[in-house]
């Protein structure tokens, strides 16, 4: 099976084509960016697919990160993935951003907990964790609450929220190590997409919290 993986959830615009019988992506490209995903993604996908024999016709499935992440970035990636799926008649699966961040750590022999954390601002993080005795499902939590939920440690952290969480854990006397700070590896998005169940891993945005902008109800004019 060949899969086209797309990630625009955070400060990266990335895509790759991978196969279930290959250790590394057949073609991949990643561009660090805070803005401009909408203008950069489709040309990037075209370049990545053009380097693979058979092009789009050789793709069996599309995977896309569904969040948490940037509202605009997620919409860009999801729209592109759905459009390609519709045009090619191939299934589209969603991959959680936090799961993709955690994926490389699963291959390591580590004691204690592994946790992916994305800075959600305002003293909070998006966090997901796995450990020998359980874990933490994707959640939006204040940093201190997240640190408490991670237990006695040791903890290996990855993601943009790792420094915030590491500081909170250290203050609690918990050993914490930061393994990385960036966006998910696009190869990890592809790997998770290859094993995902299309009937369960739907390409829908995962926000974990409400929008920052809300209607000002107190200033609304009553209707008659």
PDB file of N, CA, C and O in Angstrom, residues 111-138:
ATOM      1  N   UNK A 111      11.914   4.124  30.154  1.00  0.00           N
ATOM      2  CA  UNK A 111      11.213   3.882  31.399  1.00  0.00           C
ATOM      3  C   UNK A 111      10.288   5.059  31.685  1.00  0.00           C
ATOM      4  O   UNK A 111      10.557   6.184  31.300  1.00  0.00           O
ATOM      5  N   UNK A 112       9.207   4.789  32.371  1.00  0.00           N
ATOM      6  CA  UNK A 112       8.315   5.870  32.748  1.00  0.00           C
ATOM      7  C   UNK A 112       7.362   6.257  31.631  1.00  0.00           C
ATOM      8  O   UNK A 112       6.972   5.450  30.795  1.00  0.00           O
ATOM      9  N   UNK A 113       7.031   7.539  31.599  1.00  0.00           N
ATOM     10  CA  UNK A 113       5.991   8.061  30.711  1.00  0.00           C
ATOM     11  C   UNK A 113       6.602   8.790  29.523  1.00  0.00           C
ATOM     12  O   UNK A 113       7.647   9.434  29.641  1.00  0.00           O
ATOM     13  N   UNK A 114       5.954   8.694  28.364  1.00  0.00           N
ATOM     14  CA  UNK A 114       6.292   9.557  27.233  1.00  0.00           C
ATOM     15  C   UNK A 114       5.084  10.450  26.969  1.00  0.00           C
ATOM     16  O   UNK A 114       3.942   9.998  27.055  1.00  0.00           O
ATOM     17  N   UNK A 115       5.348  11.720  26.688  1.00  0.00           N
ATOM     18  CA  UNK A 115       4.250  12.667  26.525  1.00  0.00           C
ATOM     19  C   UNK A 115       4.544  13.642  25.401  1.00  0.00           C
ATOM     20  O   UNK A 115       5.669  14.140  25.267  1.00  0.00           O
ATOM     21  N   UNK A 116       3.537  13.900  24.596  1.00  0.00           N
ATOM     22  CA  UNK A 116       3.609  14.937  23.564  1.00  0.00           C
ATOM     23  C   UNK A 116       2.824  16.129  24.063  1.00  0.00           C
ATOM     24  O   UNK A 116       1.709  15.984  24.573  1.00  0.00           O
ATOM     25  N   UNK A 117       3.407  17.313  23.925  1.00  0.00           N
ATOM     26  CA  UNK A 117       2.745  18.528  24.406  1.00  0.00           C
ATOM     27  C   UNK A 117       2.918  19.646  23.392  1.00  0.00           C
ATOM     28  O   UNK A 117       4.029  19.899  22.914  1.00  0.00           O
ATOM     29  N   UNK A 118       1.835  20.304  23.071  1.00  0.00           N
ATOM     30  CA  UNK A 118       1.843  21.446  22.164  1.00  0.00           C
ATOM     31  C   UNK A 118       1.430  22.675  22.966  1.00  0.00           C
ATOM     32  O   UNK A 118       0.440  22.633  23.709  1.00  0.00           O
ATOM     33  N   UNK A 119       2.183  23.747  22.833  1.00  0.00           N
ATOM     34  CA  UNK A 119       1.870  24.990  23.546  1.00  0.00           C
ATOM     35  C   UNK A 119       0.536  25.531  23.054  1.00  0.00           C
ATOM     36  O   UNK A 119       0.386  25.890  21.887  1.00  0.00           O
ATOM     37  N   UNK A 120      -0.454  25.582  23.949  1.00  0.00           N
ATOM     38  CA  UNK A 120      -1.777  26.093  23.610  1.00  0.00           C
ATOM     39  C   UNK A 120      -1.949  27.542  24.049  1.00  0.00           C
ATOM     40  O   UNK A 120      -3.043  28.087  23.952  1.00  0.00           O
ATOM     41  N   UNK A 121      -0.877  28.139  24.588  1.00  0.00           N
ATOM     42  CA  UNK A 121      -0.862  29.520  25.064  1.00  0.00           C
ATOM     43  C   UNK A 121      -1.736  29.691  26.298  1.00  0.00           C
ATOM     44  O   UNK A 121      -2.454  28.789  26.699  1.00  0.00           O
ATOM     45  N   UNK A 122      -1.629  30.857  26.895  1.00  0.00           N
ATOM     46  CA  UNK A 122      -2.410  31.185  28.094  1.00  0.00           C
ATOM     47  C   UNK A 122      -2.164  30.185  29.222  1.00  0.00           C
ATOM     48  O   UNK A 122      -3.077  29.866  29.998  1.00  0.00           O
ATOM     49  N   UNK A 123      -0.920  29.662  29.313  1.00  0.00           N
ATOM     50  CA  UNK A 123      -0.583  28.760  30.403  1.00  0.00           C
ATOM     51  C   UNK A 123      -1.167  27.372  30.284  1.00  0.00           C
ATOM     52  O   UNK A 123      -1.333  26.676  31.294  1.00  0.00           O
ATOM     53  N   UNK A 124      -1.476  26.931  29.066  1.00  0.00           N
ATOM     54  CA  UNK A 124      -2.073  25.610  28.857  1.00  0.00           C
ATOM     55  C   UNK A 124      -1.338  24.872  27.749  1.00  0.00           C
ATOM     56  O   UNK A 124      -0.599  25.465  26.952  1.00  0.00           O
ATOM     57  N   UNK A 125      -1.548  23.567  27.703  1.00  0.00           N
ATOM     58  CA  UNK A 125      -0.951  22.730  26.661  1.00  0.00           C
ATOM     59  C   UNK A 125      -1.985  21.732  26.156  1.00  0.00           C
ATOM     60  O   UNK A 125      -2.927  21.370  26.871  1.00  0.00           O
ATOM     61  N   UNK A 126      -1.802  21.307  24.922  1.00  0.00           N
ATOM     62  CA  UNK A 126      -2.471  20.122  24.418  1.00  0.00           C
ATOM     63  C   UNK A 126      -1.522  18.975  24.739  1.00  0.00           C
ATOM     64  O   UNK A 126      -0.338  19.033  24.403  1.00  0.00           O
ATOM     65  N   UNK A 127      -2.010  17.940  25.364  1.00  0.00           N
ATOM     66  CA  UNK A 127      -1.099  16.890  25.827  1.00  0.00           C
ATOM     67  C   UNK A 127      -1.708  15.514  25.629  1.00  0.00           C
ATOM     68  O   UNK A 127      -2.923  15.324  25.713  1.00  0.00           O
ATOM     69  N   UNK A 128      -0.839  14.553  25.336  1.00  0.00           N
ATOM     70  CA  UNK A 128      -1.195  13.142  25.251  1.00  0.00           C
ATOM     71  C   UNK A 128      -0.012  12.355  25.778  1.00  0.00           C
ATOM     72  O   UNK A 128       1.139  12.703  25.510  1.00  0.00           O
ATOM     73  N   UNK A 129      -0.274  11.301  26.551  1.00  0.00           N
ATOM     74  CA  UNK A 129       0.826  10.555  27.163  1.00  0.00           C
ATOM     75  C   UNK A 129       0.547   9.063  27.171  1.00  0.00           C
ATOM     76  O   UNK A 129      -0.602   8.619  27.178  1.00  0.00           O
ATOM     77  N   UNK A 130       1.647   8.295  27.182  1.00  0.00           N
ATOM     78  CA  UNK A 130       1.582   6.841  27.264  1.00  0.00           C
ATOM     79  C   UNK A 130       2.605   6.377  28.287  1.00  0.00           C
ATOM     80  O   UNK A 130       3.699   6.928  28.392  1.00  0.00           O
ATOM     81  N   UNK A 131       2.238   5.352  29.031  1.00  0.00           N
ATOM     82  CA  UNK A 131       3.157   4.822  30.030  1.00  0.00           C
ATOM     83  C   UNK A 131       2.853   3.372  30.337  1.00  0.00           C
ATOM     84  O   UNK A 131       1.839   2.815  29.888  1.00  0.00           O
ATOM     85  N   UNK A 132       3.718   2.715  31.133  1.00  0.00           N
ATOM     86  CA  UNK A 132       3.542   1.294  31.445  1.00  0.00           C
ATOM     87  C   UNK A 132       2.227   0.993  32.161  1.00  0.00           C
ATOM     88  O   UNK A 132       1.651  -0.085  31.995  1.00  0.00           O
ATOM     89  N   UNK A 133       1.747   1.927  32.965  1.00  0.00           N
ATOM     90  CA  UNK A 133       0.538   1.676  33.747  1.00  0.00           C
ATOM     91  C   UNK A 133      -0.665   2.470  33.265  1.00  0.00           C
ATOM     92  O   UNK A 133      -1.648   2.630  33.981  1.00  0.00           O
ATOM     93  N   UNK A 134      -0.603   2.984  32.042  1.00  0.00           N
ATOM     94  CA  UNK A 134      -1.721   3.758  31.512  1.00  0.00           C
ATOM     95  C   UNK A 134      -1.235   4.957  30.743  1.00  0.00           C
ATOM     96  O   UNK A 134      -0.079   5.012  30.323  1.00  0.00           O
ATOM     97  N   UNK A 135      -2.099   5.922  30.584  1.00  0.00           N
ATOM     98  CA  UNK A 135      -1.712   7.104  29.822  1.00  0.00           C
ATOM     99  C   UNK A 135      -2.700   8.227  30.010  1.00  0.00           C
ATOM    100  O   UNK A 135      -3.531   8.218  30.920  1.00  0.00           O
ATOM    101  N   UNK A 136      -2.621   9.181  29.120  1.00  0.00           N
ATOM    102  CA  UNK A 136      -3.491  10.356  29.144  1.00  0.00           C
ATOM    103  C   UNK A 136      -3.988  10.593  27.730  1.00  0.00           C
ATOM    104  O   UNK A 136      -3.196  10.800  26.804  1.00  0.00           O
ATOM    105  N   UNK A 137      -5.289  10.516  27.539  1.00  0.00           N
ATOM    106  CA  UNK A 137      -5.877  10.762  26.226  1.00  0.00           C
ATOM    107  C   UNK A 137      -5.676  12.220  25.842  1.00  0.00           C
ATOM    108  O   UNK A 137      -5.477  13.086  26.711  1.00  0.00           O
ATOM    109  N   UNK A 138      -5.702  12.552  24.549  1.00  0.00           N
ATOM    110  CA  UNK A 138      -5.513  13.940  24.125  1.00  0.00           C
ATOM    111  C   UNK A 138      -6.434  14.891  24.901  1.00  0.00           C
ATOM    112  O   UNK A 138      -7.645  14.655  25.004  1.00  0.00           O
TER     113      UNK A 138
END
